[in-house]
PDB file of C-alpha atoms in Angstrom:
ATOM      1  CA  GLY A   1     180.187 140.948  91.523  1.00 80.00           C
ATOM      2  CA  ASN A   2     180.725 137.959  89.320  1.00 84.00           C
ATOM      3  CA  SER A   3     179.533 134.655  90.718  1.00 89.00           C
ATOM      4  CA  VAL A   4     178.203 131.209  89.888  1.00 93.00           C
ATOM      5  CA  THR A   5     175.395 129.409  91.699  1.00 94.00           C
ATOM      6  CA  GLN A   6     174.653 125.742  91.150  1.00 93.00           C
ATOM      7  CA  MET A   7     172.165 123.376  92.653  1.00 88.00           C
ATOM      8  CA  GLU A   8     173.127 121.707  95.860  1.00 85.00           C
ATOM      9  CA  GLY A   9     173.837 118.036  95.860  1.00 86.00           C
ATOM     10  CA  PRO A  10     174.178 115.281  96.172  1.00 93.00           C
ATOM     11  CA  VAL A  11     172.050 114.221  93.256  1.00 96.00           C
ATOM     12  CA  THR A  12     171.279 110.489  93.191  1.00 97.00           C
ATOM     13  CA  LEU A  13     169.927 108.888  90.019  1.00 97.00           C
ATOM     14  CA  SER A  14     169.418 105.424  88.660  1.00 97.00           C
ATOM     15  CA  GLU A  15     171.290 104.382  85.553  1.00 97.00           C
ATOM     16  CA  GLU A  16     169.676 105.615  82.311  1.00 97.00           C
ATOM     17  CA  ALA A  17     167.825 108.419  84.085  1.00 97.00           C
ATOM     18  CA  PHE A  18     167.776 111.977  82.738  1.00 97.00           C
ATOM     19  CA  LEU A  19     170.134 114.415  84.408  1.00 97.00           C
ATOM     20  CA  THR A  20     169.844 118.147  84.917  1.00 97.00           C
ATOM     21  CA  ILE A  21     172.226 120.133  87.089  1.00 97.00           C
ATOM     22  CA  ASN A  22     171.202 123.764  87.296  1.00 97.00           C
ATOM     23  CA  CYS A  23     173.703 126.587  87.037  1.00 97.00           C
ATOM     24  CA  THR A  24     173.040 130.316  87.019  1.00 97.00           C
ATOM     25  CA  TYR A  25     175.521 133.122  86.943  1.00 95.00           C
ATOM     26  CA  THR A  26     175.945 136.794  87.699  1.00 93.00           C
ATOM     27  CA  ALA A  27     178.375 138.683  85.509  1.00 89.00           C
ATOM     28  CA  THR A  28     178.662 141.839  83.494  1.00 80.00           C
ATOM     29  CA  GLY A  29     178.926 141.600  79.752  1.00 80.00           C
ATOM     30  CA  TYR A  30     179.221 138.239  78.077  1.00 84.00           C
ATOM     31  CA  PRO A  31     181.225 135.754  80.119  1.00 90.00           C
ATOM     32  CA  SER A  32     182.485 132.457  78.835  1.00 91.00           C
ATOM     33  CA  LEU A  33     180.863 129.508  80.606  1.00 94.00           C
ATOM     34  CA  PHE A  34     182.284 126.112  81.483  1.00 94.00           C
ATOM     35  CA  TRP A  35     181.453 122.809  83.113  1.00 97.00           C
ATOM     36  CA  TYR A  36     184.287 120.937  84.785  1.00 95.00           C
ATOM     37  CA  VAL A  37     184.103 117.396  86.149  1.00 96.00           C
ATOM     38  CA  GLN A  38     186.043 115.712  88.931  1.00 93.00           C
ATOM     39  CA  TYR A  39     185.869 111.919  88.898  1.00 93.00           C
ATOM     40  CA  PRO A  40     186.661 110.072  92.143  1.00 89.00           C
ATOM     41  CA  GLY A  41     190.357 110.216  92.885  1.00 84.00           C
ATOM     42  CA  GLU A  42     191.122 112.375  89.862  1.00 86.00           C
ATOM     43  CA  GLY A  43     191.787 116.022  89.153  1.00 86.00           C
ATOM     44  CA  LEU A  44     189.339 118.465  87.646  1.00 91.00           C
ATOM     45  CA  GLN A  45     189.030 118.450  83.898  1.00 93.00           C
ATOM     46  CA  LEU A  46     187.054 120.479  81.414  1.00 93.00           C
ATOM     47  CA  LEU A  47     183.836 118.794  80.302  1.00 97.00           C
ATOM     48  CA  LEU A  48     182.406 121.421  77.932  1.00 96.00           C
ATOM     49  CA  LYS A  49     182.226 125.148  77.337  1.00 94.00           C
ATOM     50  CA  ALA A  50     180.294 127.880  75.525  1.00 94.00           C
ATOM     51  CA  THR A  51     181.603 131.323  74.720  1.00 90.00           C
ATOM     52  CA  LYS A  52     178.577 133.269  73.505  1.00 89.00           C
ATOM     53  CA  ALA A  53     174.830 133.426  73.925  1.00 92.00           C
ATOM     54  CA  ASP A  54     172.840 130.491  72.486  1.00 95.00           C
ATOM     55  CA  ASP A  55     175.980 128.424  71.996  1.00 95.00           C
ATOM     56  CA  LYS A  56     175.644 124.787  73.022  1.00 97.00           C
ATOM     57  CA  GLY A  57     178.624 122.988  74.490  1.00 96.00           C
ATOM     58  CA  SER A  58     178.633 119.203  74.311  1.00 97.00           C
ATOM     59  CA  ASN A  59     180.896 116.315  75.237  1.00 97.00           C
ATOM     60  CA  LYS A  60     180.479 112.668  76.298  1.00 95.00           C
ATOM     61  CA  GLY A  61     176.692 112.908  75.901  1.00 97.00           C
ATOM     62  CA  PHE A  62     176.482 115.985  78.144  1.00 98.00           C
ATOM     63  CA  GLU A  63     175.107 119.276  76.850  1.00 98.00           C
ATOM     64  CA  ALA A  64     174.680 122.800  78.160  1.00 98.00           C
ATOM     65  CA  THR A  65     173.220 125.836  76.392  1.00 98.00           C
ATOM     66  CA  TYR A  66     174.326 129.397  77.146  1.00 96.00           C
ATOM     67  CA  ARG A  67     171.094 131.256  77.949  1.00 96.00           C
ATOM     68  CA  LYS A  68     171.710 134.977  78.231  1.00 93.00           C
ATOM     69  CA  GLU A  69     168.072 135.824  78.957  1.00 94.00           C
ATOM     70  CA  THR A  70     167.976 133.584  82.023  1.00 95.00           C
ATOM     71  CA  THR A  71     171.712 133.825  82.842  1.00 95.00           C
ATOM     72  CA  SER A  72     171.853 130.054  82.972  1.00 97.00           C
ATOM     73  CA  PHE A  73     174.030 127.209  81.756  1.00 98.00           C
ATOM     74  CA  HIS A  74     172.278 124.045  82.937  1.00 98.00           C
ATOM     75  CA  LEU A  75     174.038 120.721  82.387  1.00 98.00           C
ATOM     76  CA  GLU A  76     171.963 117.891  80.906  1.00 98.00           C
ATOM     77  CA  LYS A  77     172.422 114.290  79.879  1.00 98.00           C
ATOM     78  CA  GLY A  78     169.709 112.087  78.479  1.00 97.00           C
ATOM     79  CA  SER A  79     170.843 108.781  80.000  1.00 96.00           C
ATOM     80  CA  VAL A  80     173.387 108.693  82.799  1.00 97.00           C
ATOM     81  CA  GLN A  81     175.746 105.829  83.507  1.00 97.00           C
ATOM     82  CA  VAL A  82     177.392 104.675  86.713  1.00 97.00           C
ATOM     83  CA  SER A  83     180.660 105.995  85.310  1.00 97.00           C
ATOM     84  CA  ASP A  84     179.202 109.523  85.330  1.00 98.00           C
ATOM     85  CA  SER A  85     179.334 109.578  89.118  1.00 97.00           C
ATOM     86  CA  ALA A  86     181.497 112.580  89.903  1.00 96.00           C
ATOM     87  CA  VAL A  87     181.441 116.160  91.137  1.00 94.00           C
ATOM     88  CA  TYR A  88     180.419 118.719  88.519  1.00 96.00           C
ATOM     89  CA  PHE A  89     181.502 122.367  88.686  1.00 95.00           C
ATOM     90  CA  CYS A  90     179.991 125.223  86.734  1.00 96.00           C
ATOM     91  CA  ALA A  91     182.399 128.100  86.059  1.00 93.00           C
ATOM     92  CA  LEU A  92     182.788 131.373  84.210  1.00 91.00           C
ATOM     93  CA  ILE A  93     185.389 133.812  82.982  1.00 86.00           C
ATOM     94  CA  TYR A  94     183.855 137.275  82.913  1.00 77.00           C
ATOM     95  CA  THR A  95     184.266 139.829  80.156  1.00 69.00           C
ATOM     96  CA  GLY A  96     187.564 141.631  80.464  1.00 66.00           C
ATOM     97  CA  GLY A  97     188.763 139.271  83.168  1.00 66.00           C
ATOM     98  CA  PHE A  98     190.839 136.165  83.095  1.00 68.00           C
ATOM     99  CA  LYS A  99     190.172 134.515  86.425  1.00 76.00           C
ATOM    100  CA  THR A 100     188.006 131.400  86.385  1.00 83.00           C
ATOM    101  CA  ILE A 101     185.219 131.615  88.969  1.00 87.00           C
ATOM    102  CA  PHE A 102     183.741 128.314  90.090  1.00 89.00           C
ATOM    103  CA  GLY A 103     180.454 127.292  91.614  1.00 92.00           C
ATOM    104  CA  ALA A 104     180.393 125.151  94.740  1.00 89.00           C
ATOM    105  CA  GLY A 105     180.094 121.889  92.826  1.00 93.00           C
ATOM    106  CA  THR A 106     177.324 119.281  92.631  1.00 94.00           C
ATOM    107  CA  ARG A 107     178.031 115.675  93.519  1.00 94.00           C
ATOM    108  CA  LEU A 108     176.267 113.107  91.319  1.00 97.00           C
ATOM    109  CA  PHE A 109     175.774 109.482  92.338  1.00 97.00           C
ATOM    110  CA  VAL A 110     174.464 107.079  89.703  1.00 97.00           C
ATOM    111  CA  LYS A 111     173.187 103.708  90.935  1.00 97.00           C
ATOM    112  CA  ALA A 112     173.226 100.582  88.797  1.00 95.00           C
TER     113      ALA A 112
ATOM    114  CA  GLY B   1     205.727 119.211  81.095  1.00 54.00           C
ATOM    115  CA  ALA B   2     202.644 117.546  79.743  1.00 78.00           C
ATOM    116  CA  GLY B   3     200.405 118.711  82.550  1.00 91.00           C
ATOM    117  CA  VAL B   4     200.260 120.685  85.763  1.00 95.00           C
ATOM    118  CA  SER B   5     202.467 119.021  88.322  1.00 95.00           C
ATOM    119  CA  GLN B   6     202.035 119.422  92.068  1.00 96.00           C
ATOM    120  CA  SER B   7     204.228 118.196  94.878  1.00 97.00           C
ATOM    121  CA  PRO B   8     204.065 116.610  97.287  1.00 97.00           C
ATOM    122  CA  SER B   9     200.931 114.612  96.530  1.00 95.00           C
ATOM    123  CA  ASN B  10     200.368 114.058 100.226  1.00 96.00           C
ATOM    124  CA  LYS B  11     201.663 115.944 103.236  1.00 97.00           C
ATOM    125  CA  VAL B  12     201.079 115.232 106.892  1.00 98.00           C
ATOM    126  CA  THR B  13     202.323 117.901 109.262  1.00 98.00           C
ATOM    127  CA  GLU B  14     202.049 118.759 112.909  1.00 97.00           C
ATOM    128  CA  LYS B  15     199.980 121.687 114.037  1.00 97.00           C
ATOM    129  CA  GLY B  16     202.093 124.819 114.207  1.00 98.00           C
ATOM    130  CA  LYS B  17     204.594 123.773 111.543  1.00 98.00           C
ATOM    131  CA  ASP B  18     205.081 125.588 108.250  1.00 98.00           C
ATOM    132  CA  VAL B  19     204.477 123.824 104.933  1.00 98.00           C
ATOM    133  CA  GLU B  20     205.325 124.602 101.329  1.00 98.00           C
ATOM    134  CA  LEU B  21     203.328 123.283  98.411  1.00 98.00           C
ATOM    135  CA  ARG B  22     204.721 123.428  94.913  1.00 97.00           C
ATOM    136  CA  CYS B  23     203.045 123.834  91.545  1.00 97.00           C
ATOM    137  CA  ASP B  24     204.720 123.492  88.175  1.00 96.00           C
ATOM    138  CA  PRO B  25     202.304 124.805  85.509  1.00 95.00           C
ATOM    139  CA  ILE B  26     202.073 123.884  81.858  1.00 93.00           C
ATOM    140  CA  SER B  27     204.825 125.559  79.887  1.00 90.00           C
ATOM    141  CA  GLY B  28     203.642 128.772  78.228  1.00 87.00           C
ATOM    142  CA  HIS B  29     200.660 129.279  80.514  1.00 89.00           C
ATOM    143  CA  THR B  30     200.675 132.800  81.894  1.00 87.00           C
ATOM    144  CA  ALA B  31     197.884 132.359  84.423  1.00 89.00           C
ATOM    145  CA  LEU B  32     198.216 130.269  87.572  1.00 92.00           C
ATOM    146  CA  TYR B  33     195.609 129.659  90.261  1.00 93.00           C
ATOM    147  CA  TRP B  34     195.531 128.093  93.698  1.00 95.00           C
ATOM    148  CA  TYR B  35     192.299 126.670  95.072  1.00 94.00           C
ATOM    149  CA  ARG B  36     191.445 124.748  98.214  1.00 94.00           C
ATOM    150  CA  GLN B  37     188.963 121.912  98.369  1.00 90.00           C
ATOM    151  CA  SER B  38     187.901 120.725 101.792  1.00 85.00           C
ATOM    152  CA  LEU B  39     186.253 117.353 102.293  1.00 74.00           C
ATOM    153  CA  GLY B  40     182.852 117.401 100.648  1.00 66.00           C
ATOM    154  CA  GLN B  41     183.166 121.083  99.817  1.00 70.00           C
ATOM    155  CA  GLY B  42     183.513 123.026  96.600  1.00 77.00           C
ATOM    156  CA  LEU B  43     186.452 124.971  95.287  1.00 85.00           C
ATOM    157  CA  GLU B  44     187.638 127.880  97.391  1.00 88.00           C
ATOM    158  CA  PHE B  45     189.687 130.390  95.428  1.00 89.00           C
ATOM    159  CA  LEU B  46     192.926 131.373  97.122  1.00 94.00           C
ATOM    160  CA  ILE B  47     195.175 133.346  94.787  1.00 94.00           C
ATOM    161  CA  TYR B  48     195.660 134.095  91.079  1.00 90.00           C
ATOM    162  CA  PHE B  49     198.786 135.063  89.159  1.00 91.00           C
ATOM    163  CA  GLN B  50     198.618 136.553  85.662  1.00 87.00           C
ATOM    164  CA  GLY B  51     201.911 137.223  83.925  1.00 83.00           C
ATOM    165  CA  ASN B  52     203.833 140.058  85.559  1.00 82.00           C
ATOM    166  CA  SER B  53     200.763 141.680  87.077  1.00 85.00           C
ATOM    167  CA  ALA B  54     200.262 141.941  90.811  1.00 88.00           C
ATOM    168  CA  PRO B  55     198.595 138.739  92.025  1.00 91.00           C
ATOM    169  CA  ASP B  56     194.953 138.649  93.094  1.00 90.00           C
ATOM    170  CA  LYS B  57     195.256 137.582  96.733  1.00 92.00           C
ATOM    171  CA  SER B  58     191.626 138.207  97.610  1.00 90.00           C
ATOM    172  CA  GLY B  59     190.959 134.578  98.490  1.00 91.00           C
ATOM    173  CA  LEU B  60     193.751 133.973 100.984  1.00 95.00           C
ATOM    174  CA  PRO B  61     191.997 133.128 104.269  1.00 94.00           C
ATOM    175  CA  SER B  62     194.564 134.644 106.631  1.00 95.00           C
ATOM    176  CA  ASP B  63     198.018 136.175 106.748  1.00 96.00           C
ATOM    177  CA  ARG B  64     199.408 132.724 107.474  1.00 98.00           C
ATOM    178  CA  PHE B  65     198.917 131.988 103.784  1.00 98.00           C
ATOM    179  CA  SER B  66     201.199 133.368 101.104  1.00 97.00           C
ATOM    180  CA  ALA B  67     202.239 132.426  97.597  1.00 97.00           C
ATOM    181  CA  GLU B  68     204.841 133.413  95.110  1.00 95.00           C
ATOM    182  CA  ARG B  69     205.546 132.656  91.518  1.00 94.00           C
ATOM    183  CA  THR B  70     209.140 132.796  90.433  1.00 85.00           C
ATOM    184  CA  GLY B  71     210.085 133.680  86.878  1.00 81.00           C
ATOM    185  CA  GLY B  72     206.510 133.470  85.761  1.00 76.00           C
ATOM    186  CA  SER B  73     206.554 129.703  86.108  1.00 90.00           C
ATOM    187  CA  VAL B  74     206.760 127.602  89.276  1.00 95.00           C
ATOM    188  CA  SER B  75     204.630 128.676  92.219  1.00 97.00           C
ATOM    189  CA  THR B  76     204.930 127.909  95.911  1.00 97.00           C
ATOM    190  CA  LEU B  77     202.055 128.191  98.374  1.00 98.00           C
ATOM    191  CA  THR B  78     203.271 128.573 101.952  1.00 98.00           C
ATOM    192  CA  ILE B  79     201.157 128.032 105.021  1.00 98.00           C
ATOM    193  CA  GLN B  80     202.742 129.174 108.265  1.00 98.00           C
ATOM    194  CA  ARG B  81     201.848 127.859 111.712  1.00 98.00           C
ATOM    195  CA  THR B  82     199.424 125.319 110.263  1.00 98.00           C
ATOM    196  CA  GLN B  83     196.105 124.690 111.969  1.00 97.00           C
ATOM    197  CA  GLN B  84     193.838 121.660 111.770  1.00 96.00           C
ATOM    198  CA  GLU B  85     191.304 123.624 109.740  1.00 94.00           C
ATOM    199  CA  ASP B  86     193.967 123.999 107.036  1.00 96.00           C
ATOM    200  CA  SER B  87     193.568 120.303 106.249  1.00 96.00           C
ATOM    201  CA  ALA B  88     192.296 120.085 102.672  1.00 96.00           C
ATOM    202  CA  VAL B  89     193.320 119.306  99.122  1.00 94.00           C
ATOM    203  CA  TYR B  90     195.189 122.224  97.593  1.00 97.00           C
ATOM    204  CA  LEU B  91     194.709 122.439  93.834  1.00 95.00           C
ATOM    205  CA  CYS B  92     196.788 124.335  91.352  1.00 96.00           C
ATOM    206  CA  ALA B  93     195.651 125.198  87.838  1.00 93.00           C
ATOM    207  CA  SER B  94     197.121 127.063  84.909  1.00 91.00           C
ATOM    208  CA  SER B  95     195.798 128.534  81.683  1.00 87.00           C
ATOM    209  CA  PHE B  96     196.854 130.738  78.798  1.00 82.00           C
ATOM    210  CA  GLY B  97     195.061 133.547  80.579  1.00 67.00           C
ATOM    211  CA  GLN B  98     195.445 137.013  79.142  1.00 59.00           C
ATOM    212  CA  GLY B  99     194.025 137.507  75.684  1.00 54.00           C
ATOM    213  CA  ALA B 100     192.008 134.321  75.729  1.00 55.00           C
ATOM    214  CA  GLN B 101     188.780 134.670  77.649  1.00 58.00           C
ATOM    215  CA  ASP B 102     187.532 131.268  76.624  1.00 61.00           C
ATOM    216  CA  THR B 103     190.608 129.425  77.686  1.00 76.00           C
ATOM    217  CA  GLU B 104     190.186 126.440  79.961  1.00 83.00           C
ATOM    218  CA  ALA B 105     192.075 125.897  83.186  1.00 87.00           C
ATOM    219  CA  PHE B 106     194.172 122.749  83.508  1.00 90.00           C
ATOM    220  CA  PHE B 107     194.367 121.306  86.983  1.00 92.00           C
ATOM    221  CA  GLY B 108     197.026 119.357  88.805  1.00 94.00           C
ATOM    222  CA  GLN B 109     196.212 116.317  90.914  1.00 92.00           C
ATOM    223  CA  GLY B 110     196.431 118.353  94.087  1.00 94.00           C
ATOM    224  CA  THR B 111     198.297 118.118  97.373  1.00 96.00           C
ATOM    225  CA  ARG B 112     196.382 116.526 100.211  1.00 95.00           C
ATOM    226  CA  LEU B 113     197.416 118.320 103.391  1.00 97.00           C
ATOM    227  CA  THR B 114     196.627 116.793 106.756  1.00 97.00           C
ATOM    228  CA  VAL B 115     197.413 118.741 109.913  1.00 97.00           C
ATOM    229  CA  VAL B 116     197.550 116.566 113.023  1.00 97.00           C
TER     230      VAL B 116
END
């Protein structure tokens, strides 16, 4: 079936460190891939997305590249800030489907 | 409305009581989802509505849970005979759904349910 697997958290980093949150997926065809973010006390919101292989989604300094060969969509940021502390969810919509399938989420703590 | 609206924002109920949670999606969105987020946990899919199609109920944890969507708009999630393990934040989301595979889901702020 269609599913999303992301690295377990929490991830704790110091400010200005490099961030990678791994995400891999299982899906037939060519799903669309998303990263959502949930800041403390707020609702989920879309961070970035990519709709076809080799596309790179980017927003707020975060990037993720759609890798068909490794079925991955890892989230990266070169220099994290305290304000990036949140829970990050990888998600997909599979080909021919319309339901968004989410990973379990990865909590990020950034220390000053 | 401007966004997905959920009510109430908080609900405390006694074990064994029934509760209803409401979701008002973004106007024009044909897809509506309910998820549950327990403390420190990820998103657990509950149910999905797409237009006039039969809903995908595969995520409902027991027959105490049910949901309906009236007129293709507002949705109500009902939990009967609540149990303490039902305590969680219940999230509703909507999207344009059909015909737009790359569409994003817009989430409400959630209803925090506490069963005492």
